[in-house]
Each structure stands twice: as structure tokens, then as C-alpha cells.
XYZ file of C-alpha atoms in Angstrom:
735
model
C -9.537 49.801 -25.555
C -9.908 52.660 -28.051
C -10.326 51.488 -31.617
C -7.349 51.509 -33.937
C -7.327 54.641 -36.005
C -8.328 57.126 -33.294
C -7.509 60.519 -34.822
C -8.349 62.799 -31.924
C -5.739 65.518 -31.581
C -4.191 64.832 -34.988
C -1.208 67.170 -35.368
C -0.575 69.363 -38.365
C 2.754 69.923 -40.131
C 5.911 67.929 -39.656
C 5.954 64.906 -37.418
C 9.700 65.256 -36.826
C 10.020 65.558 -33.046
C 12.447 65.053 -30.202
C 10.764 62.935 -27.531
C 12.188 63.111 -24.016
C 12.321 59.922 -21.978
C 13.250 62.072 -18.972
C 10.733 64.953 -18.832
C 11.939 68.494 -19.405
C 10.369 69.670 -16.147
C 12.678 67.208 -14.345
C 15.727 68.299 -16.355
C 15.053 71.935 -15.492
C 15.721 71.160 -11.842
C 19.277 70.252 -12.910
C 19.620 73.440 -14.927
C 22.863 75.409 -14.746
C 22.049 78.961 -13.689
C 18.687 80.399 -12.631
C 15.450 78.878 -13.855
C 13.461 81.205 -16.106
C 9.692 81.450 -16.604
C 8.326 79.984 -19.826
C 7.592 83.391 -21.342
C 11.161 84.562 -20.766
C 12.592 81.336 -22.230
C 10.509 81.760 -25.367
C 11.474 85.433 -25.693
C 15.190 84.610 -25.405
C 14.899 81.813 -27.945
C 13.105 84.026 -30.454
C 15.771 86.727 -30.068
C 18.873 84.493 -30.159
C 17.751 81.224 -31.696
C 19.594 79.473 -28.865
C 17.932 77.372 -26.192
C 18.588 79.206 -22.893
C 18.373 76.042 -20.747
C 21.481 73.935 -20.163
C 22.652 71.080 -17.958
C 26.021 69.496 -17.274
C 26.259 66.339 -19.388
C 28.930 63.654 -19.097
C 28.927 61.543 -22.251
C 30.317 58.190 -21.086
C 31.338 56.862 -24.515
C 33.154 60.045 -25.531
C 34.305 60.899 -21.975
C 33.352 64.519 -22.466
C 31.869 66.889 -19.907
C 30.019 69.831 -21.346
C 26.956 72.030 -21.173
C 24.147 70.766 -23.391
C 20.748 72.150 -24.203
C 17.905 70.560 -22.262
C 16.040 70.252 -25.520
C 18.684 67.892 -26.914
C 19.424 65.491 -24.052
C 17.716 62.435 -22.583
C 15.453 61.861 -25.494
C 15.229 60.251 -28.919
C 14.214 61.782 -32.209
C 11.035 60.435 -33.790
C 10.323 57.763 -31.196
C 7.321 56.621 -33.216
C 9.035 56.507 -36.611
C 8.397 52.752 -36.909
C 4.665 53.390 -36.607
C 4.315 55.052 -40.020
C 1.178 53.160 -40.913
C -0.804 54.448 -37.961
C -3.104 57.403 -38.516
C -1.390 59.680 -36.051
C 1.950 58.913 -34.476
C 1.958 62.092 -32.364
C -1.525 61.922 -30.855
C -0.113 59.890 -27.965
C 2.490 62.578 -27.327
C -0.230 65.205 -27.019
C -2.167 63.042 -24.554
C 1.016 62.427 -22.621
C 1.646 66.145 -22.329
C -1.674 66.529 -20.487
C -0.776 63.751 -18.077
C 2.742 65.174 -17.672
C 1.319 68.548 -16.695
C -0.745 66.917 -13.933
C 2.269 64.988 -12.648
C 4.442 68.109 -12.744
C 1.926 69.930 -10.520
C 2.101 67.132 -7.918
C 5.903 67.107 -8.001
C 5.965 70.903 -7.607
C 3.716 70.637 -4.534
C 5.983 67.901 -3.171
C 9.058 70.116 -3.386
C 7.194 72.912 -1.640
C 6.441 70.535 1.235
C 10.073 69.451 1.803
C 10.717 71.807 4.766
C 7.816 70.202 6.688
C 9.022 66.628 6.165
C 5.474 65.584 5.248
C 3.555 65.620 1.991
C -0.214 65.169 1.661
C -2.005 64.605 -1.629
C -5.472 63.519 -2.614
C -6.161 60.221 -4.331
C -6.697 61.451 -7.900
C -3.520 63.569 -8.201
C -1.531 60.702 -6.658
C -3.044 58.328 -9.216
C -2.079 60.747 -11.987
C 1.498 60.713 -10.717
C 1.649 56.914 -10.514
C 0.119 56.581 -13.989
C 2.627 59.068 -15.404
C 5.562 57.148 -13.916
C 4.281 53.897 -15.407
C 3.597 55.368 -18.851
C 7.074 56.910 -19.007
C 8.554 53.458 -18.338
C 6.327 51.851 -20.963
C 7.165 54.587 -23.458
C 10.895 53.753 -23.354
C 12.331 53.560 -26.848
C 13.990 50.255 -25.969
C 10.579 48.615 -25.649
C 8.991 49.699 -28.933
C 10.129 46.787 -31.076
C 10.161 44.004 -28.497
C 7.188 44.579 -26.176
C 4.726 42.890 -28.534
C 7.020 40.829 -30.727
C 5.493 37.348 -30.701
C 8.859 35.859 -31.659
C 10.768 37.383 -28.754
C 11.779 34.669 -26.240
C 10.405 36.692 -23.294
C 6.984 36.789 -24.945
C 6.401 33.049 -25.285
C 3.417 32.968 -22.863
C 1.820 35.968 -24.632
C 2.379 34.720 -28.187
C -1.230 33.525 -28.895
C -2.636 36.716 -27.347
C -0.302 38.953 -29.391
C -1.126 37.143 -32.640
C -4.884 37.394 -31.900
C -4.630 41.092 -31.073
C -2.620 41.890 -34.206
C -5.121 40.040 -36.389
C -8.107 41.704 -34.740
C -6.760 45.257 -35.156
C -4.799 44.764 -38.358
C -1.400 45.642 -36.916
C 1.499 45.187 -39.299
C 4.325 45.428 -36.735
C 5.071 45.180 -32.995
C 5.611 48.962 -33.016
C 2.040 49.613 -34.207
C 0.646 47.396 -31.478
C 2.932 49.104 -28.934
C 1.556 52.529 -29.925
C -2.022 51.260 -29.777
C -1.456 50.024 -26.207
C 0.212 53.335 -25.260
C -2.988 55.058 -26.352
C -4.946 52.523 -24.276
C -2.996 53.510 -21.158
C -3.400 57.208 -21.889
C -7.109 57.070 -22.804
C -8.091 55.266 -19.588
C -7.786 56.659 -16.094
C -5.800 54.944 -13.387
C -9.070 53.672 -11.865
C -10.310 52.293 -15.180
C -7.030 50.469 -15.780
C -7.083 48.965 -12.277
C -10.732 47.964 -12.729
C -9.920 46.229 -16.022
C -7.126 44.312 -14.282
C -9.379 43.470 -11.355
C -11.944 41.874 -13.695
C -9.245 39.600 -15.142
C -7.962 38.703 -11.678
C -11.443 37.882 -10.387
C -12.127 35.678 -13.389
C -8.862 33.709 -13.429
C -7.703 34.110 -9.831
C -4.438 35.639 -8.689
C -2.670 32.304 -9.118
C -4.037 31.985 -12.633
C -2.878 35.468 -13.606
C 0.582 34.837 -12.219
C 0.642 31.503 -14.030
C 0.089 33.242 -17.381
C 3.670 34.478 -17.203
C 5.202 31.033 -16.829
C 6.884 29.638 -19.973
C 4.680 26.529 -20.052
C 1.419 28.540 -19.874
C -0.263 30.864 -22.330
C -2.358 33.996 -22.014
C -5.868 33.286 -23.327
C -6.274 35.204 -26.623
C -9.750 36.383 -25.715
C -8.614 38.589 -22.791
C -9.231 42.060 -24.165
C -7.503 44.226 -21.566
C -4.537 42.057 -20.665
C -2.009 44.992 -20.659
C -3.886 46.273 -17.606
C -2.307 43.403 -15.633
C 1.139 44.891 -16.197
C -0.188 48.235 -14.961
C -1.769 46.637 -11.884
C 1.416 44.718 -11.075
C 3.418 47.915 -11.099
C 0.935 50.211 -9.355
C -0.716 47.700 -7.041
C 2.395 45.711 -6.250
C 4.493 48.677 -5.094
C 3.861 51.504 -2.663
C 5.247 55.002 -3.053
C 8.167 56.351 -0.994
C 9.631 59.856 -1.083
C 13.346 60.155 -0.237
C 15.221 63.404 0.230
C 19.000 63.722 -0.157
C 21.161 64.562 2.839
C 22.019 68.234 3.348
C 24.645 69.483 0.906
C 24.339 66.261 -1.103
C 22.431 65.622 -4.308
C 21.074 62.758 -6.351
C 22.806 62.312 -9.694
C 20.686 61.935 -12.811
C 21.615 59.119 -15.177
C 20.262 58.186 -18.604
C 18.190 55.402 -17.012
C 17.543 57.127 -13.683
C 13.862 57.757 -14.373
C 12.489 54.280 -13.737
C 15.526 52.146 -12.870
C 14.862 48.730 -11.317
C 16.889 47.873 -8.199
C 16.939 44.682 -6.186
C 15.822 41.135 -6.854
C 13.659 38.572 -5.142
C 14.514 35.006 -6.097
C 16.436 36.298 -9.099
C 13.622 38.464 -10.472
C 13.716 42.314 -10.578
C 11.113 43.201 -8.023
C 12.160 45.307 -5.024
C 12.504 48.974 -6.020
C 11.956 51.230 -8.996
C 13.754 54.569 -8.728
C 12.588 57.823 -10.307
C 14.931 60.798 -9.979
C 12.743 63.918 -9.944
C 15.308 66.485 -8.792
C 18.737 66.744 -7.181
C 16.968 66.822 -3.814
C 14.186 64.233 -4.223
C 13.556 60.784 -5.639
C 10.370 58.780 -5.780
C 10.892 55.114 -4.997
C 8.291 52.434 -5.702
C 8.935 49.702 -3.131
C 7.473 46.195 -3.324
C 4.538 45.664 -0.988
C 5.914 42.217 -0.086
C 8.476 43.978 2.112
C 5.609 44.962 4.394
C 4.732 41.287 4.973
C 6.874 40.061 7.853
C 6.364 36.337 7.225
C 7.323 36.736 3.575
C 10.468 38.748 4.234
C 11.639 36.322 6.907
C 10.999 33.314 4.670
C 12.479 34.882 1.544
C 15.303 36.797 3.229
C 18.084 34.693 1.627
C 16.693 35.345 -1.869
C 16.174 39.112 -1.417
C 19.055 41.101 -2.812
C 18.983 44.877 -2.558
C 21.385 47.674 -1.686
C 18.554 49.817 -0.335
C 16.751 47.508 2.103
C 18.316 49.177 5.144
C 16.588 52.452 4.246
C 13.433 51.899 6.272
C 10.306 53.538 4.889
C 6.745 52.277 5.133
C 3.675 53.065 3.018
C 1.841 56.394 3.341
C -1.125 56.741 5.666
C -4.573 57.241 4.132
C -7.368 59.350 5.621
C -10.566 58.202 3.946
C -13.758 60.182 3.652
C -15.698 57.063 4.644
C -15.018 53.591 5.985
C -13.359 51.231 3.542
C -16.133 48.815 2.502
C -16.037 45.078 2.878
C -14.858 43.557 -0.368
C -15.347 40.024 -1.623
C -13.626 40.618 -4.954
C -10.801 42.702 -6.332
C -13.350 44.442 -8.532
C -15.341 45.557 -5.471
C -12.231 47.118 -3.992
C -11.449 48.963 -7.228
C -15.062 50.109 -7.539
C -14.674 51.919 -4.219
C -11.345 53.440 -5.212
C -12.883 54.766 -8.440
C -15.996 56.099 -6.701
C -16.826 59.757 -6.111
C -16.525 59.219 -2.364
C -12.896 58.131 -2.711
C -11.990 61.436 -4.420
C -11.547 63.006 -0.997
C -9.153 60.355 0.343
C -5.873 61.971 1.430
C -2.493 60.162 1.456
C 0.217 61.513 3.735
C 3.882 60.649 3.188
C 6.662 60.984 5.687
C 9.473 62.320 3.516
C 12.498 60.164 4.324
C 15.547 62.378 4.873
C 18.517 60.203 3.985
C 21.889 60.244 5.657
C 25.051 60.986 3.680
C 25.744 57.243 3.526
C 22.205 56.426 2.339
C 22.350 59.154 -0.299
C 25.574 57.666 -1.569
C 23.991 54.189 -1.638
C 21.301 55.522 -3.978
C 23.879 57.287 -6.150
C 25.980 54.115 -6.229
C 23.010 52.117 -7.549
C 22.525 54.730 -10.277
C 26.203 54.876 -11.241
C 26.557 51.066 -11.129
C 23.928 50.883 -13.892
C 25.345 53.528 -16.200
C 25.904 51.866 -19.594
C 28.997 52.484 -21.703
C 26.840 54.539 -24.091
C 25.023 56.345 -21.277
C 25.308 59.731 -19.570
C 25.271 61.466 -16.195
C 23.959 64.910 -15.193
C 24.393 66.829 -11.940
C 24.120 70.333 -10.503
C 27.332 70.846 -8.525
C 30.753 69.863 -9.885
C 32.141 69.776 -6.351
C 29.375 67.433 -5.166
C 29.802 65.245 -8.230
C 33.561 65.091 -7.644
C 32.982 63.967 -4.077
C 30.457 61.366 -5.222
C 32.742 60.049 -7.981
C 35.704 59.769 -5.602
C 33.643 57.910 -3.052
C 32.132 55.622 -5.690
C 35.542 54.803 -7.179
C 36.849 53.935 -3.721
C 34.864 50.673 -3.716
C 36.274 47.937 -5.953
C 32.846 46.446 -6.761
C 31.615 49.778 -8.105
C 34.703 50.194 -10.248
C 34.033 46.774 -11.802
C 30.447 47.886 -12.564
C 31.464 51.237 -14.043
C 35.238 51.493 -14.636
C 34.730 54.617 -16.766
C 33.963 56.654 -13.657
C 37.659 57.575 -13.471
C 37.190 59.508 -16.714
C 34.538 61.707 -15.114
C 36.603 62.057 -11.972
C 39.604 63.345 -13.922
C 37.478 65.738 -15.962
C 35.941 67.230 -12.847
C 39.298 67.616 -11.144
C 40.746 69.393 -14.194
C 37.697 71.650 -14.536
C 37.691 72.702 -10.907
C 41.405 73.420 -10.935
C 41.157 75.557 -14.061
C 38.034 77.411 -12.946
C 39.192 78.421 -9.512
C 41.466 76.087 -7.608
C 41.666 78.372 -4.600
C 37.883 78.692 -4.484
C 37.227 74.987 -3.878
C 36.238 74.148 -0.337
C 38.856 71.471 0.330
C 37.060 70.281 3.462
C 34.201 69.111 1.222
C 36.444 66.707 -0.642
C 38.614 65.531 2.264
C 37.730 63.063 4.999
C 38.188 64.889 8.315
C 39.010 61.904 10.552
C 41.287 60.283 7.972
C 43.071 63.583 7.357
C 43.816 63.918 11.085
C 45.026 60.337 11.406
C 47.339 60.608 8.395
C 48.713 63.915 9.652
C 49.468 62.508 13.097
C 50.981 59.307 11.702
C 53.121 61.153 9.143
C 54.509 63.646 11.660
C 55.074 61.120 14.436
C 52.504 62.696 16.751
C 50.909 59.264 16.996
C 52.894 56.074 17.246
C 51.949 52.459 16.606
C 53.277 49.091 17.700
C 53.973 48.120 14.096
C 53.372 49.147 10.489
C 50.609 46.534 10.388
C 48.750 48.202 13.255
C 49.091 51.618 11.617
C 47.727 50.345 8.315
C 44.790 48.652 10.042
C 43.880 51.877 11.853
C 43.904 53.757 8.557
C 41.730 51.148 6.821
C 39.315 51.066 9.763
C 38.597 54.755 9.282
C 38.142 54.328 5.529
C 35.827 51.311 5.872
C 33.725 52.783 8.676
C 33.155 56.004 6.774
C 33.174 54.622 3.243
C 30.663 57.141 1.939
C 32.842 60.148 2.675
C 35.234 61.090 -0.073
C 39.007 60.761 0.083
C 41.575 60.827 -2.695
C 43.871 58.817 -0.434
C 41.232 56.077 -0.078
C 40.221 56.003 -3.746
C 43.872 55.681 -4.776
C 44.220 52.613 -2.555
C 41.427 50.748 -4.333
C 42.581 52.006 -7.722
C 46.118 50.657 -7.123
C 44.861 47.370 -5.674
C 42.306 46.733 -8.434
C 44.739 46.016 -11.246
C 47.205 43.928 -9.233
C 44.377 41.887 -7.710
C 42.879 41.167 -11.116
C 46.247 39.936 -12.416
C 47.096 37.892 -9.346
C 43.668 36.215 -9.314
C 43.403 35.820 -13.098
C 43.923 32.036 -12.884
C 42.146 31.555 -9.575
C 38.637 30.413 -10.369
C 37.920 28.526 -7.158
C 35.142 29.090 -4.639
C 34.473 32.672 -3.533
C 34.020 33.122 0.198
C 32.108 35.819 2.083
C 34.333 37.964 4.353
C 34.072 35.776 7.456
C 37.373 36.167 9.321
C 38.225 38.840 11.869
C 41.571 40.448 11.151
C 43.810 40.925 14.144
C 44.282 44.550 15.135
C 48.008 44.420 15.771
C 50.974 42.148 15.057
C 54.290 41.727 16.826
C 56.899 44.017 15.281
C 58.934 41.056 13.999
C 55.967 39.504 12.156
C 54.857 42.860 10.753
C 58.346 43.545 9.488
C 58.349 40.189 7.650
C 54.825 40.570 6.248
C 55.202 43.652 4.082
C 58.335 42.680 2.088
C 56.795 39.269 1.377
C 53.486 40.669 0.095
C 55.196 43.481 -1.815
C 57.259 40.870 -3.669
C 54.121 38.884 -4.553
C 52.273 41.986 -5.750
C 55.229 43.204 -7.793
C 55.117 39.878 -9.615
C 51.635 40.923 -10.773
C 52.672 44.363 -11.963
C 52.415 46.391 -8.749
C 54.690 49.403 -8.345
C 55.405 50.908 -4.945
C 55.212 54.670 -4.570
C 58.435 56.215 -5.911
C 58.563 58.607 -2.972
C 59.588 57.497 0.518
C 57.522 60.224 2.173
C 55.648 59.049 5.302
C 52.280 59.453 3.559
C 53.309 57.297 0.584
C 54.742 54.638 2.896
C 51.488 54.521 4.882
C 49.452 54.240 1.676
C 51.653 51.396 0.391
C 51.091 49.526 3.687
C 47.335 50.086 3.437
C 47.464 48.755 -0.134
C 49.091 45.545 1.137
C 46.344 44.892 3.693
C 43.612 45.737 1.159
C 45.215 43.301 -1.288
C 45.234 40.591 1.398
C 41.559 41.200 2.193
C 40.580 40.809 -1.483
C 42.648 37.644 -1.912
C 41.398 36.079 1.335
C 37.896 35.564 -0.064
C 39.177 33.528 -3.013
C 40.255 30.036 -1.923
C 42.500 29.462 -4.958
C 44.028 32.890 -4.511
C 44.744 32.333 -0.825
C 46.312 28.924 -1.604
C 48.478 30.576 -4.257
C 49.611 33.124 -1.692
C 50.212 30.524 1.052
C 52.398 28.386 -1.203
C 54.338 31.285 -2.693
C 57.071 31.166 -0.068
C 58.112 28.711 2.612
C 57.592 31.350 5.302
C 54.230 32.612 4.000
C 51.980 30.187 5.907
C 53.493 31.078 9.274
C 53.082 34.812 8.666
C 49.620 34.736 7.107
C 48.139 32.436 9.763
C 48.816 35.112 12.378
C 46.621 37.740 10.699
C 43.313 36.428 12.062
C 41.668 36.392 15.472
C 41.423 32.976 17.088
C 38.060 31.326 16.617
C 37.211 33.177 13.382
C 38.782 30.680 10.976
C 37.128 27.306 10.299
C 39.960 25.193 11.752
C 37.662 22.964 13.804
C 35.472 22.233 10.781
C 38.544 21.376 8.746
C 39.930 19.019 11.398
C 36.540 17.312 11.735
C 36.641 16.592 8.004
C 40.232 15.330 8.217
C 39.311 13.017 11.086
C 36.270 11.727 9.203
C 38.332 10.979 6.073
C 40.974 9.226 8.173
C 38.308 7.094 9.862
C 36.593 6.173 6.579
C 39.358 4.849 4.282
C 36.900 2.574 2.511
C 35.346 5.608 0.789
C 38.547 6.222 -1.200
C 40.010 3.922 -3.843
C 43.580 5.078 -3.362
C 45.856 7.232 -1.281
C 45.728 9.729 -4.149
C 41.964 10.208 -3.987
C 42.103 10.629 -0.236
C 45.025 13.022 -0.535
C 43.097 15.202 -3.024
C 40.150 15.493 -0.588
C 42.500 16.346 2.279
C 44.522 18.764 0.139
C 41.419 20.812 -0.544
C 40.250 20.688 3.085
C 43.623 21.521 4.634
C 45.154 23.889 2.069
C 42.428 25.178 -0.304
C 39.682 26.339 2.071
C 40.654 29.944 2.659
C 42.367 31.469 5.709
C 43.363 29.062 8.538
C 45.367 29.257 11.749
C 45.813 25.477 12.023
C 49.340 24.037 12.359
C 48.520 21.233 9.924
C 47.654 23.843 7.273
C 50.879 25.699 7.984
C 52.959 22.488 7.786
C 51.465 21.340 4.469
C 51.464 24.773 2.797
C 54.979 25.701 3.870
C 56.286 22.285 2.810
C 54.680 22.614 -0.635
C 56.180 26.093 -0.979
C 59.660 24.911 0.037
C 59.625 21.969 -2.364
C 58.323 23.831 -5.425
C 60.841 26.606 -4.813
C 63.589 24.012 -5.013
C 62.075 22.263 -8.015
C 61.758 25.545 -9.929
C 65.554 25.760 -9.811
C 66.222 22.132 -10.719
C 63.830 21.816 -13.631
C 64.236 24.493 -16.326
C 61.177 26.599 -16.975
C 59.931 27.653 -20.399
C 56.708 29.088 -21.698
C 55.559 25.822 -23.174
C 55.620 24.326 -19.679
C 53.118 26.804 -18.269
C 49.501 25.611 -18.173
C 47.893 27.876 -15.530
C 44.402 26.424 -16.024
C 45.491 22.803 -15.547
C 43.715 20.720 -12.928
C 44.411 17.272 -11.470
C 42.137 14.360 -12.251
C 39.701 13.200 -9.582
C 40.686 9.539 -9.758
C 43.973 7.671 -9.963
C 44.912 4.068 -9.260
C 47.082 3.196 -6.260
C 49.812 1.866 -8.566
C 50.030 5.115 -10.506
C 50.007 7.096 -7.249
C 53.021 5.211 -5.952
C 54.901 5.874 -9.187
C 54.212 9.627 -8.865
C 55.323 9.667 -5.210
C 58.591 8.022 -6.173
C 59.085 10.559 -8.973
C 58.671 13.411 -6.504
C 61.191 11.812 -4.143
C 63.660 11.322 -6.950
C 63.202 14.905 -8.171
C 63.974 16.251 -4.720
C 67.357 14.548 -4.590
C 68.747 11.536 -2.821
C 67.785 11.595 0.824
C 67.431 15.382 1.092
C 63.765 15.208 2.190
C 62.082 12.286 3.895
C 58.505 11.332 3.037
C 56.234 8.738 4.558
C 54.083 8.820 1.407
C 53.885 5.546 -0.455
C 54.303 3.364 2.626
C 51.750 1.004 4.080
C 48.275 0.035 3.008
C 45.291 2.325 2.382
C 43.654 2.007 5.848
C 46.566 3.876 7.529
C 45.257 6.891 9.494
C 48.607 8.326 10.539
C 48.397 12.160 10.362
C 52.007 12.529 9.219
C 51.398 9.989 6.454
C 48.287 11.839 5.283
C 50.008 15.240 5.546
C 52.821 14.053 3.318
C 50.277 12.758 0.829
C 48.726 16.209 0.796
C 52.132 17.772 0.133
C 52.750 15.450 -2.806
C 49.371 16.445 -4.308
C 50.322 20.117 -3.903
C 53.640 19.549 -5.651
C 51.956 17.654 -8.480
C 49.428 20.464 -8.913
C 52.286 22.966 -9.167
C 54.005 20.793 -11.761
C 50.789 20.549 -13.775
C 50.564 24.334 -13.904
C 54.212 25.342 -14.163
C 56.166 22.306 -15.526
C 53.566 20.573 -17.687
C 56.127 19.315 -20.234
C 58.183 17.570 -17.567
C 55.110 16.017 -15.947
C 53.677 14.948 -19.297
C 56.985 13.277 -20.250
C 56.780 11.231 -17.076
C 53.046 10.348 -17.215
C 52.528 9.660 -20.935
C 54.714 6.533 -21.282
C 53.235 5.132 -18.076
C 49.653 5.935 -19.221
C 49.018 7.956 -16.046
C 46.033 10.230 -16.695
C 46.909 12.808 -14.045
C 46.207 16.182 -15.631
C 43.021 17.588 -17.110
C 43.099 20.963 -18.823
C 40.108 23.203 -18.436
C 39.473 26.383 -20.394
C 39.010 29.303 -18.099
């Protein structure tokens, strides 16, 4: 490492500077208007005092969309201001400018090669590019005060090494040490850094180096070049990919879009690092483990990434001589740093993305926009299409709900600038437009409203990465009502596993929509005020979208099934036979019936069966329909008999796991008495525990469902019954 106090390139005058964390040469590719040569830019600035370079800039926190000077965006003033005690806080910036120039030349050559679909570059320029990308990540202002803070919880394994390094070099703060290491990265070539890391790996072994990062281990203080390991992990552990946006699409630039991590392996950020270098091109560093078939097959369940389906392998390498045998990592790096390796040529197949894949990348970027972040783009029309598509997916809206602010700003701007000049076909989904037109005019008929709504949703889902105001409004309207309806439903979340039936009998379809509309209206939903065919179709599509969201939440589906006595019969018809886990449920019911000794009371057995039969998500089984509809019918009647008041509502209440047989029988009798003399007949409470009669068990399940409703909706009444009898039935859990 260079000694502390290196004064080479010491600047004169003020040290007040604006340091870009996204390089200006990248920002210029997003410039509004024609790019100007450097001499012309300087001449204009001298004449007017105004920076002639601007980009569109959406400020998320302020929700403003405006033109801002490139010189005043995506940077931080006086990045090194906490390093006042160092001899020269700007020397690193001067060194970085040299490296940046080299990287800019490679990126310029890359753009020139786009029409060919292939890009070839020699080893040293490619190493300069990779080093530049790493240094820009390391140079992030967010890392200055924490990267070498020995008291930071993430630095526990490095604490002895950090303390030793600070003492050796006389550093007074983590920021001083951070700047010293930045100079270390800049003063050494890529090959030197990799060779330093190789020496550590050869000495301690790969397992030993990886073990240094575990909380129970510690980095030996005497390792001089330990930061080289971080460099090696980034540059050696990931290969370079070049992705090009689909025609007439563009990559958006976000405040963290120059080095954003994407994807996890076993919970750790590992899979991709994204660098936006222009509206047309991104550089993606992809983990080399994805090239190892055995690893990916073994670790498939723990690999999470939105970009895995974009297939792209490493570049090919044409070497000037045979790659030598290597017994150590150092030997391999010695070849790579040799004069002979200077002539090695790497050739990349530039991956031209589809519209859908381009949107996947943009979705990753927009998902990670912070509330104090920003977004830049070239075309307002393209950005409007991207924002509409992004906001049409509920998950994305949860990640970045402020996207609607940008969407509205863009719509207003485009209308005011030249509404008639907007190419409407760029912001409308062709197939969906045709389907809606035919359905609205009667040119296409359907067996039922359900079938029509499913056809509409099928088009939207299949082509999700095309924009449509109609589609984005569906998710926007469903989002709020779903959140309210599921606010007290914290049960298991299911993957979408059922197959929805394509059409329903007219009678069932006619009953479905009024029922679901009533449920949704109870959670604040408002149907379209107009009765135009298009609004009616959208309302119907909203209903089916709502049902799809609720179906993956077992508590939510139970709440829906027990909302009305006729709900279970209707909802059970929405799924294709064989796609709901009815057989698994019945196997469990049979097992519980055959193993009464495992339960201490009818109550405990009834709780197990209640969850299996009623609270397991969508079912077609008649037993599920019988129990759910019976619970719904009874609680509807009880809600009229027993007055409701706010003090009685305890939506987070849950039933206890255990209850004695004597207390269970008292509760059964209370339910019977509450229902009136002889109005409903129950078998519950009869016989001994070993009984395996299905009707008996089903009635037990119904009683548990009614008790659960009372615990949530009539807690005062239930408490007045249980307290004097010392029945510990209800447990209240904070959500």
C-alpha cells in the first residue's frame, strides 16, 4: 500500500468540489438535446455562466419533474470533508479521473459496436473498466463512515485488523482509513490487486479467506493487503455481461443504478450487480456460480433473482499463448499480469433484450428507488409507458408506491406539451384494446361476465410488460381494498397454485359478482360511477383480481368463505378439478379421525380439523363447503341476536391451543343455546372422544369457527361467559 501522506498531485486553491457518484460521461448519454463537444460546452458556459447540459430529473421526495444541470445531480458536495486531517483530500479524485477516462474510452467503443452485436476488447482496457466499476462502488458516500468503523456490527470479524491498521498509519477516523484504502485501489493496477489477493488466498486457503468473514472468526491483523480480497471477490467472482435494451425502449437511470445489487443466494446479495451506462446499454456483473451446473441445481431453492431467465454466459477469450498450468492462485495471476497476456482479447455477445426483459431490468431499478432518491430518463413517452407498466403490478407498487406521482407528472406534461403529438399506440396495448373494443360494442360475446373478465385478465397477464392504463387502473383499485380486507389476516401465505376455471355457468357468474362487490365495498371499494360497457368490464376484472390476491392468503380466503352462507358454494366452483389440495386435506382428516389418542379433547381435535378443512386456502371439497357455509349461516344469525359494539371487536384475537373436555362441552352448549331452542341440530358434545363420525367432527369444526368469530367480533359476550367458568379460550396477539 502507498504510505499515508502521499502528496502526489496535490491540488491548489479551494477543495470545495462536487463529486459525482454517477460519472458525468454516463449522465451525458441521458442529456436532453444534442450532445456538444467539450470546447463548445466550455465556450457556452463562459459566455452565459449557465451549464449547457441538462437531464430530466424526478425528485422522489418532492415529486417534482424538471430539467437539472448535469453538474448538480447524482453527486455529493465535498465527499471527503470528513478527511480533513489527511494531506490531500482531492488527490484521489485526480487519480480517479485518469481511470475514468480509460473506462469512458472502453464504453465509447462498446456503443460503437452495438450494431454488430459483438464487442471485442483487450485484457488491459477490460481490466481498467472492471477496476473503475469497483472503485465507483467503493467510493460511495454511504460507505465513508462505516467501511472501516471497528464498532460497526458488520465489521466484527475485521475489528482487530482495523484497529491494527489505524494504529500503524495513525488514522484518527474511519473516513481517513477509507480514503487511504481508496488511494490503495487507485495506485495499484487491477493485476497488482488480484496478485495481492492471490497471495492471501494461497497462504490461508479459499476456505480460510471465506471463514474470515464469519462472525466467530477474525481477520489476522498482520495481513497487509486485506482490502484486495474484497476486490478479488467482486472482480473474480463475477463475469461481465453486456445487455442492450429492446428497440424503442430504454433503461431508466436511478440514483443507485450505477452498481445496484440484485438477487440473493441463501439470503446473501450475490447474483448480479447492475451498472447503467446509457439508455441503450447496461453492464451486468453476474456471479460465476451460475455457470456451475451442480451448484445451481443444488442451490436452486435458495437462489432468488428477477433476472435469472435472461441467459448470458461469460465472454470468450482468445489468448496469445496457451494458458499455463497453475498450482496456485498466484501462478494464475502472474500469467494474467504478464506481458504475454496483454494481447488476450475478450469477445462479448451483446445480449439484445426483449421488451419484457427490458422491463424486468427497469422494474428492479424502480423497485429499489428510495423515498429520497431520483430517476432520470431520455424520453417522457417511454418513461410514461414504463411507469404505467410498473404500476400495473401490485408487488412493484408496494416497493415504490410513489411511482404514481411520476406517472401523473408525465401525463400532465405530455398533455400540455402536445397532446395530439403523442403516439397513442405506444402507450396502449394493441391486443387488449381490440378485445375491449369488441366486448364493449358486442362484436364478441361471452358465456358469462366471468368468462369475459377472465379473457381480459389473460391478455393483461400474458403481456404484462406492455403498458395499459386500463390494466394499471385495475391493480391501483384493487391494491387499497385488498390491503384493508387482509389487514387482520396474518395467516400463511400460499404460492399461486390453483388453476382458475375459464368459464362459469351464467347462474353462478351472476351470483358471484354481487357477492364479491358487497365484500369489497365493506373494505372501502367504490364501483365505477358510470355504467358504460368499458367500466362494467373493468369492475368485473377488478373482482377476479381481488379474488386472486385473496386466494393466496389462507386467513383471507377463510374470511371470504365465511362471509355469506352461499359463498362457499360459489367460490368452490372457480377452480379446475385436481388443482386444489382436497385429497391432501381428506388424508389429514382421516388420519386425525383414526388417531384420537393424539388429542386430549374434542376441542383440540376440532381446532386441527378446522384449520385443515376451512383454513387451508381454496378447496372444492364438499366437507369444506358444508363447514364454511354452516359457520357463515350461524354467525350471520348471531350478529343479529347479540348486539355489536366497538368494545366487542378484537380482530387480532386467536383461540387457545388447548382446552379441557369439560370446558369444551360447556362452550358447545352455549352455542346451542345462543342459536335458539331446537332451530339447529348439532351432534357436537355427544359421545366419547374416540368417535370418528364425520358428521360429528364436522359439527365440532363448525363450533370452533363460531367461537373464533365470537372471539373477534363479540369478545365482551364471550368473555362474560368464559370468565366466571375460568375457561381460558381466547388469546390476544398483537399484529
